[in-house]
Short mmCIF file of C-alpha atoms and ligand atoms in Angstrom, two decimals:
data_model
loop_
_atom_site.label_atom_id
_atom_site.label_comp_id
_atom_site.label_asym_id
_atom_site.label_seq_id
_atom_site.Cartn_x
_atom_site.Cartn_y
_atom_site.Cartn_z
CA MET A 1 -18.77 2.02 7.86
CA LYS A 2 -17.93 -1.57 6.93
CA LEU A 3 -15.24 -2.15 4.31
CA ARG A 4 -17.78 -4.20 2.33
CA THR A 5 -20.24 -1.27 2.20
CA ARG A 6 -17.47 1.19 1.32
CA LEU A 7 -16.25 -1.05 -1.50
CA LEU A 8 -19.79 -1.45 -2.78
CA LEU A 9 -20.45 2.30 -2.68
CA TRP A 10 -17.22 3.05 -4.49
CA TYR A 11 -17.83 0.39 -7.08
CA SER A 12 -21.45 1.46 -7.70
CA GLY A 13 -20.47 5.15 -7.76
CA VAL A 14 -17.70 4.60 -10.29
CA PHE A 15 -19.93 2.35 -12.37
CA PHE A 16 -22.81 4.86 -12.31
CA VAL A 17 -20.63 7.82 -13.29
CA SER A 18 -18.90 5.98 -16.13
CA ALA A 19 -22.08 4.29 -17.42
CA SER A 20 -24.10 7.52 -17.34
CA SER A 21 -21.29 9.43 -19.09
CA LEU A 22 -21.27 6.75 -21.77
CA VAL A 23 -25.06 6.83 -22.09
CA GLY A 24 -25.01 10.66 -22.19
CA ALA A 25 -22.34 10.63 -24.90
CA MET A 26 -24.30 8.08 -26.93
CA TYR A 27 -27.51 10.08 -26.62
CA GLY A 28 -25.69 13.28 -27.60
CA ALA A 29 -24.17 11.65 -30.70
CA VAL A 30 -27.49 10.18 -31.88
CA ALA A 31 -29.33 13.48 -31.18
CA ARG A 32 -26.74 15.46 -33.14
CA LYS A 33 -27.03 13.08 -36.07
CA LEU A 34 -30.85 13.10 -36.13
CA ARG A 35 -31.04 16.91 -35.81
CA GLY A 36 -28.40 17.33 -38.52
CA ASP A 37 -30.34 15.04 -40.87
CA PHE A 38 -33.58 16.84 -39.99
CA PHE A 39 -32.23 20.31 -40.81
CA SER A 40 -30.47 19.27 -44.00
CA TYR A 41 -33.68 17.54 -45.16
CA MET A 42 -35.54 20.73 -44.30
CA ALA A 43 -33.04 22.89 -46.22
CA ASP A 44 -33.48 20.63 -49.29
CA GLY A 45 -37.27 20.96 -48.97
CA TYR A 46 -37.00 24.73 -48.67
CA GLN A 47 -34.90 24.95 -51.86
CA GLU A 48 -37.43 22.76 -53.66
CA VAL A 49 -40.51 24.84 -52.68
CA CYS A 50 -38.62 28.02 -53.61
CA ARG A 51 -37.92 26.55 -57.04
CA ILE A 52 -41.57 25.50 -57.51
CA THR A 53 -42.71 29.00 -56.43
CA ARG A 54 -40.31 30.75 -58.79
CA ASP A 55 -41.19 28.48 -61.73
CA ASN A 56 -44.93 29.05 -61.29
CA LEU A 57 -45.13 32.72 -60.38
CA GLY A 58 -47.27 33.37 -63.49
CA ASP A 59 -49.67 30.47 -62.82
CA PRO A 60 -51.01 30.49 -59.21
CA GLU A 61 -53.16 27.37 -59.77
CA GLU A 62 -50.20 25.35 -61.10
CA MET A 63 -48.12 26.66 -58.19
CA ARG A 64 -50.74 25.54 -55.66
CA ARG A 65 -50.92 22.03 -57.21
CA ASP A 66 -47.16 21.58 -57.30
CA VAL A 67 -46.68 22.90 -53.77
CA GLU A 68 -49.50 20.67 -52.48
CA VAL A 69 -47.80 17.63 -54.08
CA GLU A 70 -44.50 18.58 -52.45
CA VAL A 71 -45.88 19.61 -49.06
CA LEU A 72 -48.90 17.43 -48.32
CA ALA A 73 -47.40 14.21 -49.69
CA ASN A 74 -44.75 14.15 -46.99
CA ARG A 75 -46.27 12.12 -44.17
CA TYR A 76 -43.07 11.43 -42.33
CA PHE A 77 -42.22 15.08 -41.56
CA PRO A 78 -45.48 17.09 -41.83
CA LEU A 79 -44.70 20.34 -43.71
CA SER A 80 -46.38 23.73 -44.01
CA TYR A 81 -45.86 26.27 -46.80
CA ARG A 82 -46.69 29.97 -47.04
CA LEU A 83 -45.95 32.59 -49.63
CA TYR A 84 -46.11 36.05 -48.12
CA ASP A 85 -46.19 39.31 -50.02
CA ALA A 86 -44.45 41.91 -47.86
CA ARG A 87 -45.54 44.77 -50.13
CA ARG A 88 -49.20 43.97 -49.63
CA ALA A 89 -48.63 42.47 -46.16
CA ALA A 90 -50.77 39.53 -47.18
CA VAL A 91 -50.42 35.78 -47.47
CA VAL A 92 -50.53 34.85 -51.17
CA LEU A 93 -50.65 31.08 -50.77
CA GLN A 94 -50.77 28.76 -47.79
CA VAL A 95 -50.57 24.99 -48.00
CA ALA A 96 -50.49 23.10 -44.73
CA PRO A 97 -52.29 20.39 -42.77
CA VAL A 98 -55.04 21.88 -40.65
CA TRP A 99 -53.25 21.55 -37.34
CA LEU A 100 -50.18 23.34 -38.67
CA ARG A 101 -52.16 26.09 -40.34
CA ALA A 102 -53.17 27.57 -37.01
CA LEU A 103 -49.60 28.66 -36.37
CA THR A 104 -49.48 32.23 -37.50
CA TRP A 105 -45.95 33.28 -38.03
CA GLU A 106 -45.05 36.66 -39.38
CA PRO A 107 -42.05 36.15 -41.69
CA ASP A 108 -39.05 38.21 -40.73
CA THR A 109 -38.82 40.64 -43.59
CA SER A 110 -36.12 42.82 -42.07
CA ASP A 111 -33.43 41.03 -44.06
CA ALA A 112 -35.16 41.20 -47.42
CA GLY A 113 -31.87 41.48 -49.33
CA ARG A 114 -30.54 38.11 -48.19
CA ARG A 115 -30.49 35.29 -50.66
CA GLU A 116 -29.87 32.56 -48.23
CA PRO A 117 -32.70 31.42 -45.97
CA LEU A 118 -32.78 33.25 -42.68
CA PRO A 119 -31.55 31.41 -39.61
CA LEU A 120 -33.79 28.69 -38.36
CA ARG A 121 -36.31 29.69 -35.83
CA ARG A 122 -37.85 27.40 -33.39
CA ALA A 123 -41.58 27.49 -33.17
CA GLY A 124 -43.72 26.81 -30.14
CA ARG A 125 -45.30 23.49 -29.44
CA ARG A 126 -48.26 22.46 -31.45
CA GLN A 127 -50.20 19.42 -30.34
CA GLY A 128 -47.18 18.29 -28.40
CA SER A 129 -44.88 18.82 -31.34
CA ILE A 130 -42.17 21.33 -32.04
CA VAL A 131 -42.21 22.94 -35.48
CA TYR A 132 -39.23 24.65 -37.10
CA PHE A 133 -39.62 27.33 -39.70
CA MET A 134 -37.30 28.47 -42.43
CA THR A 135 -38.06 31.84 -44.04
CA GLY A 136 -36.43 33.95 -46.69
CA PRO A 137 -37.06 36.23 -49.68
CA LEU A 138 -37.69 34.42 -52.95
CA ASP A 139 -34.81 36.23 -54.64
CA ARG A 140 -32.85 39.49 -54.45
CA GLY A 141 -34.39 41.02 -57.52
CA GLU A 142 -37.93 41.89 -58.38
CA ASN A 143 -39.38 39.13 -56.17
CA SER A 144 -37.56 40.12 -53.02
CA HIS A 145 -40.86 41.24 -51.46
CA LEU A 146 -42.13 37.66 -51.71
CA PHE A 147 -41.19 35.50 -48.74
CA VAL A 148 -41.31 31.73 -48.77
CA GLU A 149 -41.77 30.06 -45.44
CA LEU A 150 -41.38 26.34 -44.86
CA GLY A 151 -42.38 24.79 -41.55
CA MET A 152 -41.41 21.26 -40.63
CA SER A 153 -42.62 19.26 -37.64
CA TYR A 154 -39.89 18.07 -35.32
CA LYS A 155 -42.24 15.49 -33.82
CA ARG A 156 -40.62 12.37 -35.32
CA VAL A 157 -37.12 13.36 -34.26
CA TYR A 158 -38.41 14.32 -30.85
CA GLN A 159 -40.25 10.98 -30.48
CA ARG A 160 -37.21 9.02 -31.53
CA LEU A 161 -34.96 10.87 -29.14
CA HIS A 162 -37.52 10.49 -26.39
CA THR A 163 -37.77 6.74 -27.00
CA LEU A 164 -33.98 6.46 -27.14
CA ALA A 165 -33.65 8.40 -23.86
CA GLN A 166 -36.22 6.14 -22.19
CA ALA A 167 -34.46 3.02 -23.44
CA LEU A 168 -31.06 4.31 -22.31
CA VAL A 169 -32.33 5.30 -18.85
CA ALA A 170 -34.01 1.89 -18.48
CA ALA A 171 -30.80 0.13 -19.60
CA LEU A 172 -28.80 2.28 -17.18
CA GLY A 173 -31.17 1.41 -14.33
CA VAL A 174 -31.09 -2.31 -15.12
CA SER A 175 -27.32 -2.41 -15.45
CA LEU A 176 -26.96 -0.44 -12.20
CA VAL A 177 -29.12 -3.00 -10.40
CA VAL A 178 -27.07 -5.83 -11.97
CA ALA A 179 -23.81 -4.05 -11.10
CA VAL A 180 -24.83 -3.40 -7.48
CA THR A 181 -25.98 -7.00 -7.03
CA GLY A 182 -22.80 -8.29 -8.68
CA GLY A 183 -20.70 -5.86 -6.64
CA ARG A 184 -22.29 -7.07 -3.41
CA LEU A 185 -21.61 -10.64 -4.37
CA LEU A 186 -18.07 -9.84 -5.43
CA ALA A 187 -17.33 -7.81 -2.28
CA SER A 188 -18.63 -10.49 0.05
CA ARG A 189 -16.87 -13.26 -1.90
CA SER A 190 -13.53 -11.49 -1.92
CA LEU A 191 -13.81 -10.36 1.71
CA ARG A 192 -14.96 -13.73 3.02
CA PRO A 193 -11.39 -15.08 3.39
CA ILE A 194 -10.54 -11.96 5.43
CA ASP A 195 -13.56 -12.57 7.68
CA GLU A 196 -12.49 -16.20 8.11
CA MET A 197 -8.94 -15.07 8.80
CA ALA A 198 -10.15 -12.59 11.46
CA SER A 199 -12.19 -15.33 13.18
CA ALA A 200 -9.23 -17.73 13.02
CA MET A 201 -6.92 -15.04 14.43
CA ALA A 202 -9.39 -14.35 17.25
CA ARG A 203 -9.15 -18.02 18.25
CA ILE A 204 -5.34 -17.93 18.44
CA GLU A 205 -4.10 -17.16 21.94
CA ALA A 206 -0.69 -17.28 23.60
CA GLU A 207 -1.40 -20.93 24.49
CA ASN A 208 -2.00 -22.11 20.92
CA LEU A 209 0.46 -20.04 18.94
CA SER A 210 1.30 -23.15 16.95
CA ALA A 211 -2.04 -22.77 15.08
CA ARG A 212 -1.73 -21.38 11.55
CA LEU A 213 -4.09 -19.75 9.07
CA ALA A 214 -5.08 -22.17 6.31
CA GLY A 215 -7.30 -22.21 3.26
CA ALA A 216 -6.18 -19.04 1.45
CA ARG A 217 -4.79 -19.47 -2.03
CA PRO A 218 -1.06 -18.76 -1.77
CA GLU A 219 -0.86 -16.99 -5.14
CA ASP A 220 -3.30 -14.16 -4.40
CA GLU A 221 -3.00 -11.10 -2.12
CA ILE A 222 -5.00 -12.67 0.69
CA GLY A 223 -2.86 -15.79 0.46
CA ARG A 224 0.25 -13.63 0.78
CA LEU A 225 -1.31 -11.83 3.76
CA ALA A 226 -2.07 -15.20 5.39
CA ALA A 227 1.51 -16.32 4.70
CA SER A 228 2.88 -13.13 6.31
CA ILE A 229 0.62 -13.61 9.34
CA ASN A 230 1.74 -17.24 9.56
CA ARG A 231 5.38 -16.15 9.46
CA MET A 232 4.64 -13.58 12.18
CA LEU A 233 2.92 -16.27 14.26
CA ALA A 234 5.97 -18.52 13.82
CA ARG A 235 8.23 -15.70 15.04
CA LEU A 236 5.87 -15.00 17.94
CA GLU A 237 5.80 -18.67 18.83
CA ALA A 238 9.61 -18.82 18.73
CA ALA A 239 9.81 -15.66 20.86
CA PHE A 240 7.30 -17.09 23.39
CA ASP A 241 9.18 -20.39 23.48
CA SER A 242 12.50 -18.70 23.98
CA ALA A 243 10.98 -16.44 26.67
CA ARG A 244 9.65 -19.56 28.40
CA SER A 245 12.94 -21.43 28.20
CA PHE A 246 14.78 -18.24 29.17
CA THR A 247 12.73 -18.01 32.37
CA ALA A 248 13.31 -21.70 33.09
CA ASP A 249 17.07 -21.37 32.39
CA ALA A 250 17.32 -18.18 34.45
CA ALA A 251 15.50 -19.83 37.36
CA HIS A 252 17.84 -22.83 37.10
CA GLU A 253 20.97 -20.64 36.92
CA LEU A 254 19.86 -18.71 39.99
CA ARG A 255 18.72 -21.76 41.89
CA THR A 256 22.04 -23.61 41.64
CA PRO A 257 24.27 -21.07 43.44
CA LEU A 258 21.45 -20.18 45.82
CA ALA A 259 20.97 -23.83 46.84
CA ALA A 260 24.75 -24.23 47.20
CA ALA A 261 24.98 -21.06 49.32
CA ARG A 262 22.10 -22.27 51.48
CA CYS A 263 23.83 -25.60 51.96
CA SER A 264 27.04 -23.83 53.00
CA VAL A 265 25.18 -21.61 55.46
CA GLU A 266 23.51 -24.69 56.95
CA LEU A 267 26.93 -26.27 57.40
CA ALA A 268 28.25 -23.08 58.97
CA ALA A 269 25.35 -23.10 61.38
CA ASP A 270 26.40 -26.52 62.65
CA ALA A 271 27.67 -25.76 66.14
CA THR A 272 29.78 -28.91 66.24
CA ARG A 273 32.16 -27.54 63.58
CA GLY A 274 35.40 -25.89 64.53
CA GLN A 275 36.14 -22.18 63.91
CA GLU A 276 38.43 -22.83 60.93
CA ASP A 277 36.03 -25.25 59.32
CA ARG A 278 33.21 -22.73 59.67
CA ALA A 279 35.25 -19.91 58.10
CA GLU A 280 35.93 -22.12 55.11
CA VAL A 281 32.24 -22.95 54.68
CA VAL A 282 31.25 -19.27 54.95
CA GLU A 283 33.83 -18.42 52.31
CA GLU A 284 32.27 -21.07 50.08
CA ALA A 285 28.82 -19.54 50.69
CA LEU A 286 30.20 -16.12 49.74
CA ARG A 287 31.60 -17.56 46.49
CA HIS A 288 28.19 -18.97 45.60
CA LEU A 289 26.53 -15.66 46.46
CA ASP A 290 29.05 -13.84 44.24
CA GLU A 291 28.12 -16.15 41.42
CA LEU A 292 24.47 -15.42 42.07
CA VAL A 293 25.13 -11.69 41.92
CA ARG A 294 27.05 -12.19 38.65
CA VAL A 295 24.16 -14.04 37.02
CA LEU A 296 21.73 -11.41 38.26
CA ASP A 297 23.97 -8.59 36.98
CA ASP A 298 24.22 -10.28 33.57
CA LEU A 299 20.47 -10.83 33.42
CA LEU A 300 19.80 -7.23 34.36
CA LEU A 301 22.27 -5.96 31.78
CA LEU A 302 20.71 -8.17 29.09
CA ALA A 303 17.25 -6.91 29.97
CA ARG A 304 18.46 -3.32 29.67
CA LEU A 305 20.24 -4.07 26.37
CA ASP A 306 17.05 -5.69 25.04
CA ALA A 307 15.04 -2.65 26.07
CA GLU A 308 17.77 -0.43 24.58
CA ASP A 309 17.85 1.24 27.95
CA VAL A 310 21.61 1.86 27.80
CA PRO A 311 23.43 4.96 26.61
CA CYS A 312 25.22 4.16 23.31
CA GLU A 313 25.67 7.71 22.10
CA GLY A 314 28.55 8.62 24.40
CA GLU A 315 31.99 10.03 23.61
CA ALA A 316 34.18 8.41 20.98
CA SER A 317 36.48 5.83 22.59
CA ASP A 318 39.87 4.82 21.26
CA MET A 319 40.06 1.06 20.83
CA GLN A 320 43.80 1.13 21.44
CA GLU A 321 43.25 2.66 24.89
CA ILE A 322 40.56 0.13 25.74
CA LEU A 323 42.79 -2.74 24.64
CA ASP A 324 45.72 -1.38 26.68
CA ASP A 325 43.50 -1.27 29.78
CA LEU A 326 42.14 -4.74 29.14
CA GLY A 327 45.69 -6.01 28.58
CA GLU A 328 46.55 -4.89 32.10
CA VAL A 329 43.41 -6.48 33.54
CA TYR A 330 43.80 -9.87 31.85
CA ARG A 331 47.58 -10.15 31.79
CA ALA A 332 47.64 -11.82 35.22
CA LEU A 333 44.96 -14.36 34.21
CA ALA A 334 46.86 -15.20 31.01
CA ASP A 335 50.23 -15.43 32.78
CA GLY A 336 48.65 -17.65 35.45
CA LYS A 337 47.66 -20.13 32.70
CA ASP A 338 50.92 -19.73 30.80
CA ILE A 339 49.15 -18.20 27.83
CA ALA A 340 50.76 -15.61 25.60
CA LEU A 341 48.43 -12.61 25.36
CA ASN A 342 49.35 -10.39 22.38
CA LEU A 343 47.47 -7.15 21.92
CA SER A 344 48.12 -4.89 18.95
CA ALA A 345 46.38 -1.96 17.35
CA ARG A 346 47.15 -0.69 13.86
CA GLY A 347 46.48 3.05 13.76
CA PRO A 348 43.99 4.98 15.85
CA CYS A 349 40.55 3.44 15.77
CA ARG A 350 37.82 5.43 17.43
CA VAL A 351 34.30 4.19 18.02
CA ARG A 352 31.39 6.22 19.31
CA GLY A 353 29.40 4.67 22.12
CA SER A 354 29.49 3.56 25.70
CA SER A 355 33.13 2.87 26.60
CA ALA A 356 31.98 0.73 29.58
CA LEU A 357 29.93 -1.51 27.27
CA LEU A 358 32.70 -1.69 24.66
CA ARG A 359 35.10 -2.72 27.45
CA ARG A 360 32.62 -5.35 28.52
CA LEU A 361 32.32 -6.65 24.95
CA LEU A 362 36.05 -6.98 24.33
CA GLY A 363 36.78 -8.06 27.92
CA ASN A 364 34.31 -10.96 27.63
CA LEU A 365 35.88 -12.14 24.38
CA ILE A 366 39.43 -11.93 25.79
CA GLU A 367 38.40 -13.66 29.02
CA ASN A 368 36.66 -16.49 27.11
CA ALA A 369 39.71 -16.87 24.85
CA ILE A 370 42.00 -17.23 27.89
CA LEU A 371 39.58 -19.52 29.77
CA TYR A 372 39.00 -21.86 26.80
CA THR A 373 42.64 -22.10 25.75
CA PRO A 374 44.85 -24.75 27.36
CA PRO A 375 48.17 -23.69 28.96
CA GLY A 376 50.93 -22.89 26.49
CA GLY A 377 48.48 -21.45 23.95
CA THR A 378 48.22 -17.98 22.47
CA VAL A 379 45.52 -15.34 22.51
CA ALA A 380 45.94 -12.55 19.95
CA VAL A 381 43.85 -9.39 19.89
CA LYS A 382 44.22 -7.14 16.85
CA ALA A 383 42.46 -3.85 16.26
CA SER A 384 42.51 -2.26 12.83
CA GLU A 385 40.52 0.15 10.78
CA ASP A 386 39.14 -0.52 7.34
CA GLY A 387 37.45 2.44 5.70
CA GLN A 388 34.44 3.22 7.83
CA THR A 389 34.81 0.11 9.97
CA CYS A 390 36.77 -0.54 13.09
CA ARG A 391 37.59 -4.23 13.39
CA VAL A 392 38.81 -6.08 16.48
CA VAL A 393 39.76 -9.73 16.04
CA VAL A 394 40.19 -11.93 19.10
CA SER A 395 41.73 -15.27 18.15
CA ASP A 396 42.97 -18.12 20.26
CA THR A 397 44.56 -21.51 19.87
CA GLY A 398 42.09 -23.03 22.32
CA ILE A 399 39.54 -25.83 22.39
CA GLY A 400 37.37 -24.35 19.63
CA VAL A 401 33.72 -25.04 19.01
CA SER A 402 32.21 -27.83 16.92
CA VAL A 403 30.35 -26.93 13.71
CA GLU A 404 27.05 -28.10 15.22
CA GLU A 405 27.45 -25.94 18.30
CA LEU A 406 28.77 -22.84 16.58
CA PRO A 407 25.37 -21.24 15.80
CA ARG A 408 24.17 -21.89 19.35
CA ILE A 409 26.95 -20.28 21.38
CA PHE A 410 25.26 -16.84 21.10
CA GLU A 411 22.04 -18.22 22.63
CA ARG A 412 21.30 -17.17 26.17
CA PHE A 413 22.55 -19.62 28.82
CA TYR A 414 24.10 -21.89 26.18
CA ARG A 415 27.34 -23.52 27.27
CA SER A 416 29.18 -26.36 25.54
CA ASP A 417 28.68 -29.60 27.33
CA THR A 418 32.39 -30.48 27.37
CA PRO A 419 34.63 -31.12 30.39
CA GLU A 420 36.84 -28.10 29.47
CA VAL A 421 33.87 -25.76 29.53
CA ARG A 422 32.21 -27.33 32.58
CA ARG A 423 35.44 -26.83 34.48
CA GLN A 424 35.13 -23.06 34.04
CA ARG A 425 32.61 -21.01 35.92
CA GLY A 426 30.27 -19.18 33.61
CA THR A 427 26.66 -18.25 33.01
CA GLY A 428 26.37 -18.74 29.27
CA LEU A 429 25.21 -15.12 28.97
CA GLY A 430 28.54 -13.51 28.03
CA LEU A 431 28.34 -13.91 24.22
CA SER A 432 24.64 -12.86 24.11
CA ILE A 433 25.66 -9.67 25.90
CA CYS A 434 28.61 -9.17 23.51
CA ARG A 435 26.44 -9.56 20.41
CA ARG A 436 23.72 -7.21 21.74
CA VAL A 437 26.35 -4.57 22.59
CA ALA A 438 27.85 -4.81 19.10
CA GLU A 439 24.38 -4.54 17.52
CA LEU A 440 23.38 -1.58 19.66
CA HIS A 441 26.54 0.21 18.50
CA GLY A 442 25.54 -0.39 14.89
CA GLY A 443 28.04 -3.24 14.43
CA SER A 444 28.22 -7.01 14.51
CA LEU A 445 29.96 -9.93 16.18
CA SER A 446 30.81 -13.07 14.23
CA VAL A 447 32.80 -16.21 14.90
CA SER A 448 34.70 -18.88 13.06
CA SER A 449 35.99 -21.87 14.94
CA ARG A 450 37.06 -25.47 14.68
CA ARG A 451 36.94 -28.02 17.42
CA GLY A 452 40.45 -28.44 18.87
CA GLN A 453 41.98 -25.75 16.64
CA GLY A 454 40.93 -22.49 18.25
CA SER A 455 38.42 -19.77 17.59
CA THR A 456 38.35 -16.32 16.03
CA PHE A 457 35.76 -13.77 17.14
CA THR A 458 35.45 -10.64 14.95
CA VAL A 459 33.84 -7.45 16.16
CA GLU A 460 33.04 -4.85 13.52
CA LEU A 461 31.91 -1.39 14.61
CA PRO A 462 31.30 1.82 12.69
CA ARG A 463 34.39 4.02 12.84
CA HIS A 464 34.10 7.51 14.26
CA GLY A 465 35.65 10.40 12.34
CA PRO A 466 36.97 10.74 8.78
CA PRO A 467 38.99 7.83 7.35
CA SER A 468 42.74 8.34 7.86
P1 ADP B 1 30.29 -18.61 29.30
O1 ADP B 1 31.66 -18.29 28.86
O2 ADP B 1 29.91 -17.95 30.57
O3 ADP B 1 29.99 -20.08 29.30
P2 ADP B 1 29.55 -17.32 26.90
O4 ADP B 1 28.24 -16.85 26.43
O5 ADP B 1 30.64 -16.31 27.01
O6 ADP B 1 29.28 -18.01 28.27
O7 ADP B 1 30.01 -18.47 25.96
C1 ADP B 1 29.10 -19.47 25.59
C2 ADP B 1 29.83 -20.72 25.18
O8 ADP B 1 30.56 -20.52 23.99
C3 ADP B 1 30.86 -21.16 26.18
O9 ADP B 1 30.28 -21.91 27.18
C4 ADP B 1 31.77 -21.97 25.31
O10 ADP B 1 31.25 -23.29 25.15
C5 ADP B 1 31.73 -21.29 23.99
N1 ADP B 1 32.88 -20.37 23.83
C6 ADP B 1 32.89 -19.03 23.98
N2 ADP B 1 34.09 -18.52 23.70
C7 ADP B 1 34.87 -19.55 23.34
C8 ADP B 1 36.24 -19.68 22.93
N3 ADP B 1 37.05 -18.62 22.84
N4 ADP B 1 36.69 -20.91 22.61
C9 ADP B 1 35.89 -22.00 22.70
N5 ADP B 1 34.59 -21.95 23.08
C10 ADP B 1 34.11 -20.74 23.41
#
């Protein structure tokens, strides 16, 4: 079922239930009031005819005249009067319009001792009208065998209530029609922007992700929805763009060593070259192929890190141990460049995760620090724990990174375009891998650097075990 129809049904249903409850309550209140007035008027009339009867017991003609004045003069509520003698079982006096006279009611004489009128009794319909009777003994003394009965037509009250009910039902019907029409209008008006948005979204494809939803008022819910969709489109566009440039960069990175290797193989195939010359060219080709394999390995690792297809829930590794191992690995590289490599760890610092990936993360940072620091410089690696965090800081006194470039060095394939960096072999994927590894271990990698003054990379990872 369409949202519009559902909204309309809900709206009409709620409106109908609340409007009919209101109408029902109104009718009930008016009916109670009219019935109350009717019965109190009737009780007054009953007292009055009883008084007239008592006062004129000795003069039947006077009694008839007075009762006729009281009973027949009332045109609004037609009345009937009877005086019944229970001892003789005969009607002593009856005054009533002709149509009411035909109702023959035997007064209930079982409660002859009661002073108060007996409970009201509802009579049957007479010419479409309901008549109520009130009966009771004239007194408790010598006249207790005389019963006065007053009948009063309920027709007027009934007609009024009937007219009121008709008017209320008609009003309910009309307002329901108005509400349903208004509801339809309201539903289609408020859902129109969503329809337009759906059509606009259907027109947006991967090729035109730069298109945005327009027209919605920013301050309402639909405007906020459109703004969220626009933000999502912007993120999608950025992701598509970066995927495109990633493919182009990856192709370029792979093409360069492959073309160089091909060139070397072509040279090696030249029969005019001497044995020694050929061996040198083949070695060159192997170097290019190694580089190719390195780029491919990095790309593969990044793809797996992106897909979270790497085990990060392994045993807890001690950072001190990892740093000791890395110290041994990179000592030769540092010594070769006359760089002081200082590794220190304050206290045991254990991190849960893949020790191979953690080695890769710290190894990359140490290698970069050595590569991008001129001879005579220092690379310091310090591991420490701070509450629930294990922090490793790799700082160097190297070439540093300019403020403009700093946010970009974590981008895939980004390399500074400076002679110092170009001189080093690299893929520009190392820091992206480092950051992904840190994130997958629930941590972070940040940097602060100044051109010509060195850099400081800080890895923060959740500590394993209780704080010491
Ligand atoms: P690669 O080292 O292979 O070029 P990375 O992703 O590891 O790729 O580094 C990206 C860039 O960040 C480097 O090309 C370099 O310009 C800059 N960089 C990284 N580490 C340092 C450092 N310790 N000092 C100065 N620049 C650095």
